[in-house]
Short mmCIF file of C-alpha atoms and ligand atoms in Angstrom, two decimals:
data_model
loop_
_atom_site.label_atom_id
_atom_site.label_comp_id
_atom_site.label_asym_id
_atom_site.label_seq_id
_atom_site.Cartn_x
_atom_site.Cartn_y
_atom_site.Cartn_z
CA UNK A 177 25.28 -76.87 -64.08
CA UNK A 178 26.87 -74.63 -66.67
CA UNK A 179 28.30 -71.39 -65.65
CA UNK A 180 25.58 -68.80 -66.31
CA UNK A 181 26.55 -65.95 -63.99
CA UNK A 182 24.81 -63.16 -65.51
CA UNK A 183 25.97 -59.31 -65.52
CA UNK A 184 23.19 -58.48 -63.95
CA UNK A 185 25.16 -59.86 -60.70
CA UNK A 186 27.54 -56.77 -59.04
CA UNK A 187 30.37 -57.51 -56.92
CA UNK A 188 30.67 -54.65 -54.99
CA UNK A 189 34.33 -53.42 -54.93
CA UNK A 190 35.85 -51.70 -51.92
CA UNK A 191 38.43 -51.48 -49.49
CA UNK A 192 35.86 -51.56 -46.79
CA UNK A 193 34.29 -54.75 -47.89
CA UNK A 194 37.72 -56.64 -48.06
CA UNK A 195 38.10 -55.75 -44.54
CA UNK A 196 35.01 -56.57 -42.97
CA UNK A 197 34.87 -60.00 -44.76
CA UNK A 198 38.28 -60.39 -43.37
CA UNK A 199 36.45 -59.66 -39.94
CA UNK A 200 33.50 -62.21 -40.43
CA UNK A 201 35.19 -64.57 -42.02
CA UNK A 202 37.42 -65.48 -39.10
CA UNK A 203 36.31 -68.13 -36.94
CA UNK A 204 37.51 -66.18 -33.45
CA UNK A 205 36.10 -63.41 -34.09
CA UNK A 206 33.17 -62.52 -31.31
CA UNK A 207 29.29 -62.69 -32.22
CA UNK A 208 29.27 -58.77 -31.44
CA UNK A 209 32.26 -58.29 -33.86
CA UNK A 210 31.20 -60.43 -36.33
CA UNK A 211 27.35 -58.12 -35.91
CA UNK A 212 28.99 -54.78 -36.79
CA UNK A 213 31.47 -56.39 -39.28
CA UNK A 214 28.02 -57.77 -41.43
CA UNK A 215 26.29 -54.73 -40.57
CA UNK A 216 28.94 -52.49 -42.18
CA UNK A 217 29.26 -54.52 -45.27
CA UNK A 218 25.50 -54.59 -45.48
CA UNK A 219 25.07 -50.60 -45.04
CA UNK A 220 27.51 -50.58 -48.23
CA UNK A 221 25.67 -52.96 -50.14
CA UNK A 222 22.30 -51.15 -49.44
CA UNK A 223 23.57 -48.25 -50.95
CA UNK A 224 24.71 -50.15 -54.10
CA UNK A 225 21.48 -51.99 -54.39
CA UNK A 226 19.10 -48.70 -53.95
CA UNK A 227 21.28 -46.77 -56.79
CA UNK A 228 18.61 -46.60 -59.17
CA UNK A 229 15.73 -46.07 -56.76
CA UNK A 230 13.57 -43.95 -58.55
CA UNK A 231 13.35 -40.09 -57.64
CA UNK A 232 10.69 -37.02 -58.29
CA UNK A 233 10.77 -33.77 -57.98
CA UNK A 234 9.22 -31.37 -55.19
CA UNK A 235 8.68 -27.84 -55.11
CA UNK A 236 10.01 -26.98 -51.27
CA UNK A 237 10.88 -24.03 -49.33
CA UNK A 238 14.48 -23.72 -47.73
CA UNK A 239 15.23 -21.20 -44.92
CA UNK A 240 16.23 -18.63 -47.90
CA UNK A 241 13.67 -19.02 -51.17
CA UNK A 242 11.68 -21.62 -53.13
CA UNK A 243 13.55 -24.52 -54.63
CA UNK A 244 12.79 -27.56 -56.97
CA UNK A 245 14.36 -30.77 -54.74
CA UNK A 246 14.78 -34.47 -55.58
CA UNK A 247 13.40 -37.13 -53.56
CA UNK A 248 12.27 -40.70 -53.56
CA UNK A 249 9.15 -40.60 -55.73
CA UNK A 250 6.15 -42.06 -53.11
CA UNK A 251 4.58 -43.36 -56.25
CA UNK A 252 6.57 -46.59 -55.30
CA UNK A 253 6.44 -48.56 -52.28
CA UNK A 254 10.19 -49.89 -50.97
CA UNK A 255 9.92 -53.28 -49.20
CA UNK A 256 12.77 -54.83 -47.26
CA UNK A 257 12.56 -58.25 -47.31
CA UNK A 258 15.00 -60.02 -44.94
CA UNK A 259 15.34 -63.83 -44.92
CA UNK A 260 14.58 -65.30 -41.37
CA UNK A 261 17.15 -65.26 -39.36
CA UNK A 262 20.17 -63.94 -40.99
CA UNK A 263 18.68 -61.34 -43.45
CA UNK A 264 17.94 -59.31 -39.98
CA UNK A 265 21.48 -57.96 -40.15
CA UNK A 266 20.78 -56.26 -43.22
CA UNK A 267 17.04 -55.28 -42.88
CA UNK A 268 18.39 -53.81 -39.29
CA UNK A 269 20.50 -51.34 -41.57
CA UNK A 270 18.26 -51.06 -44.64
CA UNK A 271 15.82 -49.61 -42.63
CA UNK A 272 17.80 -47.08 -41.03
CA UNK A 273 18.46 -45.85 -44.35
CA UNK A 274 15.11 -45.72 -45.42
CA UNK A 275 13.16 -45.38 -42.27
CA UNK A 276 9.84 -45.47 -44.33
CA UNK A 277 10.30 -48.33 -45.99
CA UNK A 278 8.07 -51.21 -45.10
CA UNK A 279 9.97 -55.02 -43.47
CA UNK A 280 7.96 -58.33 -44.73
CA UNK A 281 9.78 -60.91 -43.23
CA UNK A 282 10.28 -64.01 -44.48
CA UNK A 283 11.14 -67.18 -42.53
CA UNK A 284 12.71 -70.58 -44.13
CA UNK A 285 14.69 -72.98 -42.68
CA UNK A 286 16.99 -75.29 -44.36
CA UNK A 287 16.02 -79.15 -43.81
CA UNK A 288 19.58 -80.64 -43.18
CA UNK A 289 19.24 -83.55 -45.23
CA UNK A 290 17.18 -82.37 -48.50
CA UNK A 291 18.87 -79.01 -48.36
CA UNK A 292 15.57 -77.97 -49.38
CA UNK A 293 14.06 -74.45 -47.84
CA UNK A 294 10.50 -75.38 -45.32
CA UNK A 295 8.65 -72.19 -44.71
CA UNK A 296 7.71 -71.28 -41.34
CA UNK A 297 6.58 -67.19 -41.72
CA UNK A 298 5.65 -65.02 -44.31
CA UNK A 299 4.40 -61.81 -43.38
CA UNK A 300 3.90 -60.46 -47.57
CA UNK A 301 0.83 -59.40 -47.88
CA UNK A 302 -2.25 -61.62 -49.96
CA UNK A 303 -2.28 -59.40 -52.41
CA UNK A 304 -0.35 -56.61 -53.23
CA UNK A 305 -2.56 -52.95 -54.37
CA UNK A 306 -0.19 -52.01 -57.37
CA UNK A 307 2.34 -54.41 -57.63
CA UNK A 308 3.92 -52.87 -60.50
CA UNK A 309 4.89 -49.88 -58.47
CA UNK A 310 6.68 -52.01 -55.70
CA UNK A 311 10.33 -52.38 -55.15
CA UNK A 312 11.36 -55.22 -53.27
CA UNK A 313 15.14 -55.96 -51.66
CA UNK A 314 15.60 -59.25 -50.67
CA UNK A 315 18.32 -59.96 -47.93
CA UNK A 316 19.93 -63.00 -47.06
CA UNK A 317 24.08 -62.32 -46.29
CA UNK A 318 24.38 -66.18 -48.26
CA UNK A 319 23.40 -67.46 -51.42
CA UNK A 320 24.40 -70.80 -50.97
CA UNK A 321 22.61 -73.57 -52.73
CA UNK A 322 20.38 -71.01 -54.01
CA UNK A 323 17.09 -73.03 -52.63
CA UNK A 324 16.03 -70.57 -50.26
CA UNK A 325 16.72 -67.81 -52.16
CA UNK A 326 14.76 -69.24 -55.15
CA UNK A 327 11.86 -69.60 -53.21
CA UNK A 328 11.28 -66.08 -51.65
CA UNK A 329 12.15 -64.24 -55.37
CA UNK A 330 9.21 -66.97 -56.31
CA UNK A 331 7.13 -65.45 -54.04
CA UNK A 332 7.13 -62.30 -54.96
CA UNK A 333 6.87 -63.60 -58.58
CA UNK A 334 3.94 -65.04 -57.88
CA UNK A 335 2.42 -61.60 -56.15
CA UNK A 336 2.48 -59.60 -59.07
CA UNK A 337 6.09 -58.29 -58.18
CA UNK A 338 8.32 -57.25 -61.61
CA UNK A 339 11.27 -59.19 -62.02
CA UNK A 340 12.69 -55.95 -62.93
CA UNK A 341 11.94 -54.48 -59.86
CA UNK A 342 13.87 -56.45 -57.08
CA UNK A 343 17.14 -57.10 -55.78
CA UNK A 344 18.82 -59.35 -54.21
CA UNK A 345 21.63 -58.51 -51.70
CA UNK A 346 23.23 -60.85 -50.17
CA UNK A 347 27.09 -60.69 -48.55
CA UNK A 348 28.81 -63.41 -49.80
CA UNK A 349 27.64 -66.06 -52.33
CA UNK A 350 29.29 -69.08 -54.39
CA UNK A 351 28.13 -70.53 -58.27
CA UNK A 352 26.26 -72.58 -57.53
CA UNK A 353 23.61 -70.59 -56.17
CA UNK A 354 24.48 -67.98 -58.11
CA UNK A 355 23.99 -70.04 -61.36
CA UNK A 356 20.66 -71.04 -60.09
CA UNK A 357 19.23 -67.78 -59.80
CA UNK A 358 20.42 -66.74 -62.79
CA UNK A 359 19.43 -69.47 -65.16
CA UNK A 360 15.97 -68.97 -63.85
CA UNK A 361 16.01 -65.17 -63.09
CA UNK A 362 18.15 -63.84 -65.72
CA UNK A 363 16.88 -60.34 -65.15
CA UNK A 364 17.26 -60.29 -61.31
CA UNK A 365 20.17 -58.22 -60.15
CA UNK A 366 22.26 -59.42 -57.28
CA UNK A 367 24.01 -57.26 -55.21
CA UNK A 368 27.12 -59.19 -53.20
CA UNK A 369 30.42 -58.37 -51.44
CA UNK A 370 32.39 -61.47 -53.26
CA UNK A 371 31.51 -65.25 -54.78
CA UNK A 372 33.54 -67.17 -53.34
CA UNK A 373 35.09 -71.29 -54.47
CA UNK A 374 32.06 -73.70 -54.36
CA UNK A 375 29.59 -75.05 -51.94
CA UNK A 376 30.79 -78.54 -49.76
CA UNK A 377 29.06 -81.58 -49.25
CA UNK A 378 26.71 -80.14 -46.14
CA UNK A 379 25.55 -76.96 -48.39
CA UNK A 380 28.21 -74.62 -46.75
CA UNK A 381 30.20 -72.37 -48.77
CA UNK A 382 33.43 -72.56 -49.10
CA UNK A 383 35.89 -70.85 -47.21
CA UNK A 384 33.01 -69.01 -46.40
CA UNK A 385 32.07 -68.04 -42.57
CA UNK A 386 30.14 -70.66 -41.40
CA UNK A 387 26.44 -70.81 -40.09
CA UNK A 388 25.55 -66.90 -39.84
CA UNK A 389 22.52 -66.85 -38.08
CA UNK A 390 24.55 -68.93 -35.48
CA UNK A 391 26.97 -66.38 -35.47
CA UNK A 392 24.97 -63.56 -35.52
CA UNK A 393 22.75 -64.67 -32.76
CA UNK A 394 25.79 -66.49 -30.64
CA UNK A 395 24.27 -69.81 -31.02
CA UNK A 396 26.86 -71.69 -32.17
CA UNK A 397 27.22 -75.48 -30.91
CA UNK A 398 30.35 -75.77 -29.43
N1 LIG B 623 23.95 -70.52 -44.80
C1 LIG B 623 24.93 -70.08 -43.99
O1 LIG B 623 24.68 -69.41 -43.00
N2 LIG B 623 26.21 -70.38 -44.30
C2 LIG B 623 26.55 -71.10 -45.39
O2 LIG B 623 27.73 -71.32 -45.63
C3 LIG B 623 25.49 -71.55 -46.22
C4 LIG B 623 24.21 -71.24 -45.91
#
């Protein structure tokens, strides 16, 4: 596939991300470490992705006089979306930041030989009341083939949910899946820490970290 990386995909620059992927990308490195390591890149990466959350104004009383404040406008509804298993890293942190922001899960697994995604959960509602007011983060720390990935922004597609309004964050990613997403979702902005070489033969990237759900969850078969 030609290269179509779009500009609407950031690669989130800091010192803080080098480090961590350092951290998770090392194949010693315990399941606990490896945890915070993902969860620190993801708390940056939330905060990157929710830049241009939208805000109103409120009239509001301090301890000293009246004052006009800025806050998330409740006119919009924030949904976390994390990717079953691995996107709970992120959705863990996401939600701490925005503690009223409502988790749909979604669960896919990969089928080892098609490489295709095969649902197992989705907890998004039928239908959504206002979908054009609803801001939806999906998390999954690997765009990798792109498949799964594909299928959950269809989803959402499909429920009414602006292009416009969702993101994508996801911790480390390669072309191929990135060129997917943007040859069919050219508007969709993906937020992630670094793209790294290319994909192997079994759908892994490469040098990439591995399986992270196994790594998160210490399930690794040694
Ligand atoms: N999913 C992972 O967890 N790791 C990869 O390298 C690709 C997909």
């Amino acid at each position: 596939m030609k290269n179509a990386i779009s500009n609407n995909v950031i690669v989130v620059k800091h010192p803080l991300c080098e480090h961590n992927l350092g951290v998770i990308r090392d194949k010693n490195v315990s399941s606990d470490g490896f945890k915070n390591s993902m969860k620190r890149l993801a708390t940056i990466l939330i905060l990157e992705a929710t830049k241009e959350l939208p805000l109103k104004s409120y009239r509001i009383e301090t301890p000293i006089k009246e004052c006009d404040v800025q806050k998330l406008d409740n006119g919009y509804k924030i949904i976390f979306a994390p990717i079953l298993r691995a996107g709970l890293a992120i959705s863990d942190v996401a939600s701490a930041i925005i503690p009223d922001a409502s988790i749909q899960h979604v669960g896919m697994y990969r089928d080892e030989t098609t490489l295709e995604p095969v649902w197992y959960y989705d907890k998004t509602p039928v239908l959504y009341e206002n979908p054009q007011k609803v801001k939806v983060f999906i998390l999954d720390p690997m765009i990798a083939t792109g498949n799964s990935s594909h299928a959950a922004i269809s989803l959402f597609l499909k429920k009414g949910i602006l292009i416009e309004n969702m993101v994508f964050v996801s911790i480390l990613s390669c072309p191929e899946g990135l060129n997917l997403l943007c040859r069919d979702f050219p508007e969709l902005k993906i937020i992630t820490a670094q793209i790294d070489e290319c994909l192997n033969e079994r759908g892994y990237i490469v040098p990439g970290l591995g399986d992270a759900g196994d790594r998160l969850f210490n399930t690794f078969e040694k």
